[in-house]
mmCIF file with all atom_site columns, C-alpha atoms in Angstrom:
data_model
loop_
_atom_site.group_PDB
_atom_site.id
_atom_site.type_symbol
_atom_site.label_atom_id
_atom_site.label_alt_id
_atom_site.label_comp_id
_atom_site.label_asym_id
_atom_site.label_entity_id
_atom_site.label_seq_id
_atom_site.pdbx_PDB_ins_code
_atom_site.Cartn_x
_atom_site.Cartn_y
_atom_site.Cartn_z
_atom_site.occupancy
_atom_site.B_iso_or_equiv
_atom_site.pdbx_formal_charge
_atom_site.auth_seq_id
_atom_site.auth_comp_id
_atom_site.auth_asym_id
_atom_site.auth_atom_id
_atom_site.pdbx_PDB_model_num
ATOM 1   C CA . MET X 1 1   ? 23.857  0.269   16.985  1.00 48.00 ? 1   MET X CA 1
ATOM 2   C CA . ILE X 1 2   ? 20.321  0.756   18.305  1.00 49.00 ? 2   ILE X CA 1
ATOM 3   C CA . GLU X 1 3   ? 18.955  -1.421  15.516  1.00 50.00 ? 3   GLU X CA 1
ATOM 4   C CA . ARG X 1 4   ? 21.386  -4.185  16.448  1.00 52.00 ? 4   ARG X CA 1
ATOM 5   C CA . ARG X 1 5   ? 20.334  -4.077  20.121  1.00 52.00 ? 5   ARG X CA 1
ATOM 6   C CA . LEU X 1 6   ? 16.679  -4.172  19.091  1.00 48.00 ? 6   LEU X CA 1
ATOM 7   C CA . ASN X 1 7   ? 17.299  -7.136  16.803  1.00 53.00 ? 7   ASN X CA 1
ATOM 8   C CA . ASP X 1 8   ? 19.094  -8.949  19.643  1.00 55.00 ? 8   ASP X CA 1
ATOM 9   C CA . ARG X 1 9   ? 16.071  -8.498  21.930  1.00 56.00 ? 9   ARG X CA 1
ATOM 10  C CA . ILE X 1 10  ? 13.363  -9.548  19.471  1.00 57.00 ? 10  ILE X CA 1
ATOM 11  C CA . ASN X 1 11  ? 13.149  -13.060 18.092  1.00 60.00 ? 11  ASN X CA 1
ATOM 12  C CA . TRP X 1 12  ? 12.326  -12.227 14.452  1.00 58.00 ? 12  TRP X CA 1
ATOM 13  C CA . THR X 1 13  ? 10.506  -15.392 13.422  1.00 68.00 ? 13  THR X CA 1
ATOM 14  C CA . PRO X 1 14  ? 8.125   -15.090 10.472  1.00 66.00 ? 14  PRO X CA 1
ATOM 15  C CA . VAL X 1 15  ? 5.138   -15.389 12.819  1.00 61.00 ? 15  VAL X CA 1
ATOM 16  C CA . ASN X 1 16  ? 6.421   -12.607 15.098  1.00 59.00 ? 16  ASN X CA 1
ATOM 17  C CA . PHE X 1 17  ? 7.192   -10.395 12.120  1.00 60.00 ? 17  PHE X CA 1
ATOM 18  C CA . LEU X 1 18  ? 3.718   -10.956 10.661  1.00 59.00 ? 18  LEU X CA 1
ATOM 19  C CA . ALA X 1 19  ? 2.019   -10.304 14.004  1.00 57.00 ? 19  ALA X CA 1
ATOM 20  C CA . ILE X 1 20  ? 3.955   -7.077  14.582  1.00 62.00 ? 20  ILE X CA 1
ATOM 21  C CA . SER X 1 21  ? 3.305   -5.915  11.018  1.00 64.00 ? 21  SER X CA 1
ATOM 22  C CA . LEU X 1 22  ? -0.401  -6.616  11.367  1.00 55.00 ? 22  LEU X CA 1
ATOM 23  C CA . MET X 1 23  ? -0.661  -4.744  14.674  1.00 57.00 ? 23  MET X CA 1
ATOM 24  C CA . VAL X 1 24  ? 1.212   -1.729  13.313  1.00 57.00 ? 24  VAL X CA 1
ATOM 25  C CA . THR X 1 25  ? -1.002  -1.683  10.236  1.00 62.00 ? 25  THR X CA 1
ATOM 26  C CA . LEU X 1 26  ? -4.242  -1.961  12.187  1.00 53.00 ? 26  LEU X CA 1
ATOM 27  C CA . PHE X 1 27  ? -3.332  0.708   14.724  1.00 54.00 ? 27  PHE X CA 1
ATOM 28  C CA . SER X 1 28  ? -1.666  3.228   12.450  1.00 54.00 ? 28  SER X CA 1
ATOM 29  C CA . ILE X 1 29  ? -3.668  3.211   9.237   1.00 53.00 ? 29  ILE X CA 1
ATOM 30  C CA . GLN X 1 30  ? -7.320  3.342   10.247  1.00 52.00 ? 30  GLN X CA 1
ATOM 31  C CA . ILE X 1 31  ? -8.931  6.678   11.062  1.00 50.00 ? 31  ILE X CA 1
ATOM 32  C CA . PRO X 1 32  ? -11.814 6.605   13.545  1.00 48.00 ? 32  PRO X CA 1
ATOM 33  C CA . ALA X 1 33  ? -15.274 6.787   11.979  1.00 47.00 ? 33  ALA X CA 1
ATOM 34  C CA . LYS X 1 34  ? -16.195 10.033  13.791  1.00 50.00 ? 34  LYS X CA 1
ATOM 35  C CA . VAL X 1 35  ? -13.830 12.612  12.357  1.00 58.00 ? 35  VAL X CA 1
ATOM 36  C CA . SER X 1 36  ? -14.677 15.911  10.771  1.00 73.00 ? 36  SER X CA 1
ATOM 37  C CA . ALA X 1 37  ? -14.430 16.299  7.016   1.00 68.00 ? 37  ALA X CA 1
ATOM 38  C CA . ALA X 1 38  ? -11.625 18.834  7.469   1.00 75.00 ? 38  ALA X CA 1
ATOM 39  C CA . GLU X 1 39  ? -9.614  16.435  9.632   1.00 82.00 ? 39  GLU X CA 1
ATOM 40  C CA . LEU X 1 40  ? -10.227 13.586  7.219   1.00 86.00 ? 40  LEU X CA 1
ATOM 41  C CA . CYS X 1 41  ? -9.061  15.683  4.296   1.00 87.00 ? 41  CYS X CA 1
ATOM 42  C CA . LYS X 1 42  ? -6.010  17.049  6.072   1.00 85.00 ? 42  LYS X CA 1
ATOM 43  C CA . GLU X 1 43  ? -4.801  13.928  7.871   1.00 90.00 ? 43  GLU X CA 1
ATOM 44  C CA . GLY X 1 44  ? -6.264  11.330  5.523   1.00 90.00 ? 44  GLY X CA 1
ATOM 45  C CA . LYS X 1 45  ? -4.772  12.937  2.433   1.00 90.00 ? 45  LYS X CA 1
ATOM 46  C CA . LYS X 1 46  ? -1.367  13.195  4.078   1.00 92.00 ? 46  LYS X CA 1
ATOM 47  C CA . ASP X 1 47  ? -1.530  9.559   5.238   1.00 93.00 ? 47  ASP X CA 1
ATOM 48  C CA . LEU X 1 48  ? -2.620  8.175   1.855   1.00 94.00 ? 48  LEU X CA 1
ATOM 49  C CA . VAL X 1 49  ? 0.071   10.084  -0.025  1.00 94.00 ? 49  VAL X CA 1
ATOM 50  C CA . ALA X 1 50  ? 2.763   9.006   2.451   1.00 94.00 ? 50  ALA X CA 1
ATOM 51  C CA . SER X 1 51  ? 1.619   5.387   2.319   1.00 92.00 ? 51  SER X CA 1
ATOM 52  C CA . PHE X 1 52  ? 1.619   5.352   -1.479  1.00 93.00 ? 52  PHE X CA 1
ATOM 53  C CA . ASP X 1 53  ? 5.017   7.070   -1.529  1.00 93.00 ? 53  ASP X CA 1
ATOM 54  C CA . VAL X 1 54  ? 6.516   4.119   0.371   1.00 91.00 ? 54  VAL X CA 1
ATOM 55  C CA . ILE X 1 55  ? 5.754   1.904   -2.629  1.00 90.00 ? 55  ILE X CA 1
ATOM 56  C CA . HIS X 1 56  ? 6.597   4.547   -5.201  1.00 90.00 ? 56  HIS X CA 1
ATOM 57  C CA . ALA X 1 57  ? 9.962   5.427   -3.635  1.00 90.00 ? 57  ALA X CA 1
ATOM 58  C CA . ARG X 1 58  ? 11.084  1.829   -4.086  1.00 89.00 ? 58  ARG X CA 1
ATOM 59  C CA . GLY X 1 59  ? 10.208  1.760   -7.767  1.00 91.00 ? 59  GLY X CA 1
ATOM 60  C CA . GLY X 1 60  ? 6.556   0.784   -7.473  1.00 92.00 ? 60  GLY X CA 1
ATOM 61  C CA . PHE X 1 61  ? 5.143   -2.436  -8.850  1.00 93.00 ? 61  PHE X CA 1
ATOM 62  C CA . TRP X 1 62  ? 6.805   -1.737  -12.178 1.00 94.00 ? 62  TRP X CA 1
ATOM 63  C CA . GLY X 1 63  ? 10.198  -1.666  -10.469 1.00 92.00 ? 63  GLY X CA 1
ATOM 64  C CA . LEU X 1 64  ? 9.396   -4.815  -8.510  1.00 91.00 ? 64  LEU X CA 1
ATOM 65  C CA . MET X 1 65  ? 8.458   -6.646  -11.684 1.00 92.00 ? 65  MET X CA 1
ATOM 66  C CA . GLU X 1 66  ? 11.545  -5.389  -13.502 1.00 92.00 ? 66  GLU X CA 1
ATOM 67  C CA . LYS X 1 67  ? 13.717  -6.732  -10.662 1.00 89.00 ? 67  LYS X CA 1
ATOM 68  C CA . THR X 1 68  ? 11.967  -10.114 -10.532 1.00 89.00 ? 68  THR X CA 1
ATOM 69  C CA . ALA X 1 69  ? 13.289  -12.770 -12.870 1.00 88.00 ? 69  ALA X CA 1
ATOM 70  C CA . GLY X 1 70  ? 10.528  -13.933 -15.191 1.00 91.00 ? 70  GLY X CA 1
ATOM 71  C CA . LEU X 1 71  ? 8.292   -10.882 -14.736 1.00 92.00 ? 71  LEU X CA 1
ATOM 72  C CA . GLN X 1 72  ? 10.133  -8.276  -16.801 1.00 93.00 ? 72  GLN X CA 1
ATOM 73  C CA . ASP X 1 73  ? 8.008   -8.978  -19.882 1.00 94.00 ? 73  ASP X CA 1
ATOM 74  C CA . LYS X 1 74  ? 4.827   -8.389  -17.822 1.00 94.00 ? 74  LYS X CA 1
ATOM 75  C CA . SER X 1 75  ? 6.044   -5.201  -16.103 1.00 93.00 ? 75  SER X CA 1
ATOM 76  C CA . VAL X 1 76  ? 3.458   -3.059  -17.922 1.00 96.00 ? 76  VAL X CA 1
ATOM 77  C CA . LEU X 1 77  ? 0.915   -4.529  -15.484 1.00 96.00 ? 77  LEU X CA 1
ATOM 78  C CA . GLY X 1 78  ? 3.000   -3.114  -12.638 1.00 94.00 ? 78  GLY X CA 1
ATOM 79  C CA . LEU X 1 79  ? 3.057   0.303   -14.266 1.00 95.00 ? 79  LEU X CA 1
ATOM 80  C CA . GLN X 1 80  ? -0.722  0.197   -14.757 1.00 96.00 ? 80  GLN X CA 1
ATOM 81  C CA . THR X 1 81  ? -1.276  -0.893  -11.152 1.00 96.00 ? 81  THR X CA 1
ATOM 82  C CA . ASP X 1 82  ? 0.926   1.927   -9.855  1.00 96.00 ? 82  ASP X CA 1
ATOM 83  C CA . GLY X 1 83  ? -1.115  4.406   -11.886 1.00 96.00 ? 83  GLY X CA 1
ATOM 84  C CA . LYS X 1 84  ? -4.470  3.061   -10.719 1.00 97.00 ? 84  LYS X CA 1
ATOM 85  C CA . ILE X 1 85  ? -3.516  3.195   -7.060  1.00 96.00 ? 85  ILE X CA 1
ATOM 86  C CA . ARG X 1 86  ? -2.181  6.725   -7.489  1.00 96.00 ? 86  ARG X CA 1
ATOM 87  C CA . ARG X 1 87  ? -5.437  7.663   -9.245  1.00 96.00 ? 87  ARG X CA 1
ATOM 88  C CA . THR X 1 88  ? -7.495  6.577   -6.218  1.00 96.00 ? 88  THR X CA 1
ATOM 89  C CA . VAL X 1 89  ? -5.336  8.814   -4.003  1.00 96.00 ? 89  VAL X CA 1
ATOM 90  C CA . SER X 1 90  ? -5.726  11.681  -6.487  1.00 95.00 ? 90  SER X CA 1
ATOM 91  C CA . ILE X 1 91  ? -9.512  11.301  -6.469  1.00 95.00 ? 91  ILE X CA 1
ATOM 92  C CA . PHE X 1 92  ? -9.483  11.563  -2.677  1.00 94.00 ? 92  PHE X CA 1
ATOM 93  C CA . GLU X 1 93  ? -7.316  14.694  -2.907  1.00 93.00 ? 93  GLU X CA 1
ATOM 94  C CA . GLU X 1 94  ? -9.586  16.208  -5.581  1.00 93.00 ? 94  GLU X CA 1
ATOM 95  C CA . MET X 1 95  ? -12.666 15.582  -3.456  1.00 91.00 ? 95  MET X CA 1
ATOM 96  C CA . CYS X 1 96  ? -11.066 17.529  -0.607  1.00 89.00 ? 96  CYS X CA 1
ATOM 97  C CA . GLU X 1 97  ? -10.039 20.399  -2.885  1.00 88.00 ? 97  GLU X CA 1
ATOM 98  C CA . ASP X 1 98  ? -13.455 20.600  -4.560  1.00 84.00 ? 98  ASP X CA 1
ATOM 99  C CA . GLY X 1 99  ? -15.280 20.847  -1.242  1.00 81.00 ? 99  GLY X CA 1
ATOM 100 C CA . LYS X 1 100 ? -16.814 17.401  -1.570  1.00 84.00 ? 100 LYS X CA 1
ATOM 101 C CA . THR X 1 101 ? -16.677 15.354  1.583   1.00 81.00 ? 101 THR X CA 1
ATOM 102 C CA . PRO X 1 102 ? -14.889 12.029  1.251   1.00 89.00 ? 102 PRO X CA 1
ATOM 103 C CA . THR X 1 103 ? -16.206 9.486   3.708   1.00 89.00 ? 103 THR X CA 1
ATOM 104 C CA . PRO X 1 104 ? -14.127 7.572   6.226   1.00 92.00 ? 104 PRO X CA 1
ATOM 105 C CA . ALA X 1 105 ? -15.245 4.441   4.374   1.00 93.00 ? 105 ALA X CA 1
ATOM 106 C CA . LEU X 1 106 ? -13.653 5.740   1.153   1.00 94.00 ? 106 LEU X CA 1
ATOM 107 C CA . TYR X 1 107 ? -10.487 6.600   3.039   1.00 94.00 ? 107 TYR X CA 1
ATOM 108 C CA . ASN X 1 108 ? -10.404 3.079   4.482   1.00 94.00 ? 108 ASN X CA 1
ATOM 109 C CA . GLU X 1 109 ? -10.957 1.471   1.074   1.00 96.00 ? 109 GLU X CA 1
ATOM 110 C CA . ILE X 1 110 ? -8.068  3.397   -0.467  1.00 96.00 ? 110 ILE X CA 1
ATOM 111 C CA . SER X 1 111 ? -5.897  2.761   2.582   1.00 95.00 ? 111 SER X CA 1
ATOM 112 C CA . ASP X 1 112 ? -6.688  -0.966  2.443   1.00 96.00 ? 112 ASP X CA 1
ATOM 113 C CA . LEU X 1 113 ? -5.846  -1.037  -1.272  1.00 96.00 ? 113 LEU X CA 1
ATOM 114 C CA . ILE X 1 114 ? -2.473  0.570   -0.599  1.00 95.00 ? 114 ILE X CA 1
ATOM 115 C CA . GLY X 1 115 ? -1.955  -1.793  2.341   1.00 94.00 ? 115 GLY X CA 1
ATOM 116 C CA . ASP X 1 116 ? -2.643  -4.795  0.101   1.00 94.00 ? 116 ASP X CA 1
ATOM 117 C CA . GLY X 1 117 ? -0.172  -3.361  -2.378  1.00 93.00 ? 117 GLY X CA 1
ATOM 118 C CA . ARG X 1 118 ? 2.463   -2.916  0.289   1.00 92.00 ? 118 ARG X CA 1
ATOM 119 C CA . MET X 1 119 ? 2.018   -6.529  1.387   1.00 92.00 ? 119 MET X CA 1
ATOM 120 C CA . VAL X 1 120 ? 2.695   -7.703  -2.174  1.00 91.00 ? 120 VAL X CA 1
ATOM 121 C CA . PHE X 1 121 ? 5.537   -5.233  -2.539  1.00 83.00 ? 121 PHE X CA 1
ATOM 122 C CA . ASN X 1 122 ? 7.170   -6.604  0.597   1.00 84.00 ? 122 ASN X CA 1
ATOM 123 C CA . MET X 1 123 ? 7.500   -10.053 -0.969  1.00 84.00 ? 123 MET X CA 1
ATOM 124 C CA . ASN X 1 124 ? 11.157  -10.804 -1.481  1.00 81.00 ? 124 ASN X CA 1
ATOM 125 C CA . PRO X 1 125 ? 11.772  -11.533 -5.188  1.00 80.00 ? 125 PRO X CA 1
ATOM 126 C CA . ASP X 1 126 ? 14.666  -13.805 -4.207  1.00 82.00 ? 126 ASP X CA 1
ATOM 127 C CA . ARG X 1 127 ? 12.482  -16.005 -1.977  1.00 86.00 ? 127 ARG X CA 1
ATOM 128 C CA . THR X 1 128 ? 9.003   -15.687 -3.466  1.00 87.00 ? 128 THR X CA 1
ATOM 129 C CA . PRO X 1 129 ? 8.091   -17.474 -6.684  1.00 91.00 ? 129 PRO X CA 1
ATOM 130 C CA . PRO X 1 130 ? 7.434   -15.005 -9.527  1.00 92.00 ? 130 PRO X CA 1
ATOM 131 C CA . LYS X 1 131 ? 3.967   -16.512 -10.050 1.00 94.00 ? 131 LYS X CA 1
ATOM 132 C CA . LYS X 1 132 ? 2.996   -15.605 -6.479  1.00 93.00 ? 132 LYS X CA 1
ATOM 133 C CA . ILE X 1 133 ? 4.215   -12.026 -6.913  1.00 93.00 ? 133 ILE X CA 1
ATOM 134 C CA . LEU X 1 134 ? 2.377   -11.759 -10.224 1.00 94.00 ? 134 LEU X CA 1
ATOM 135 C CA . ALA X 1 135 ? -0.822  -13.130 -8.669  1.00 95.00 ? 135 ALA X CA 1
ATOM 136 C CA . GLY X 1 136 ? -0.572  -10.594 -5.848  1.00 95.00 ? 136 GLY X CA 1
ATOM 137 C CA . ILE X 1 137 ? -0.107  -7.700  -8.271  1.00 95.00 ? 137 ILE X CA 1
ATOM 138 C CA . GLN X 1 138 ? -3.001  -8.937  -10.405 1.00 96.00 ? 138 GLN X CA 1
ATOM 139 C CA . GLU X 1 139 ? -5.227  -9.063  -7.307  1.00 97.00 ? 139 GLU X CA 1
ATOM 140 C CA . VAL X 1 140 ? -4.274  -5.518  -6.278  1.00 96.00 ? 140 VAL X CA 1
ATOM 141 C CA . ASN X 1 141 ? -4.879  -4.339  -9.854  1.00 96.00 ? 141 ASN X CA 1
ATOM 142 C CA . LYS X 1 142 ? -8.302  -5.999  -9.839  1.00 97.00 ? 142 LYS X CA 1
ATOM 143 C CA . LYS X 1 143 ? -9.206  -4.272  -6.549  1.00 97.00 ? 143 LYS X CA 1
ATOM 144 C CA . ALA X 1 144 ? -7.973  -0.924  -7.906  1.00 97.00 ? 144 ALA X CA 1
ATOM 145 C CA . VAL X 1 145 ? -10.121 -1.320  -11.033 1.00 97.00 ? 145 VAL X CA 1
ATOM 146 C CA . ALA X 1 146 ? -13.185 -2.135  -8.887  1.00 97.00 ? 146 ALA X CA 1
ATOM 147 C CA . LEU X 1 147 ? -12.585 0.881   -6.636  1.00 96.00 ? 147 LEU X CA 1
ATOM 148 C CA . LEU X 1 148 ? -12.079 3.209   -9.599  1.00 96.00 ? 148 LEU X CA 1
ATOM 149 C CA . LYS X 1 149 ? -15.272 1.896   -11.173 1.00 96.00 ? 149 LYS X CA 1
ATOM 150 C CA . LYS X 1 150 ? -17.098 2.536   -7.900  1.00 93.00 ? 150 LYS X CA 1
ATOM 151 C CA . LEU X 1 151 ? -15.725 6.098   -7.939  1.00 90.00 ? 151 LEU X CA 1
ATOM 152 C CA . GLY X 1 152 ? -16.983 6.634   -11.496 1.00 86.00 ? 152 GLY X CA 1
ATOM 153 C CA . GLU X 1 153 ? -13.638 6.409   -13.256 1.00 78.00 ? 153 GLU X CA 1
#
């Protein structure tokens, strides 16, 4: 009922939806540069895991590719991309557990990677051409590989 009243009050054009999504992302994901290492580990770790879990709970990129006509035969790429993103989150978690201090910049890079992934994941397979979804997943995979390489993986 509340959702219906909210939908009646907001004109959900694609531009409005994109603007609201962008504002929510910018205000909720970034952690200020001046935070203690303990806060970054505690809050940053929780945020990264929760953000990744949004994708994972819906089947991840593998599930998206399996559901998209024409991408089932390439779904291994989705599985690999899921694993690489999860690995970046795990590295952040390991740094916190090992007493190493992850930087806010590292947090932001991982958060941005997950954010890029969520943008691709939010593409509707019924309305978005499979080639566009595939290109988005390939781009996220490429960014994940570059970040893992930067982290020594």
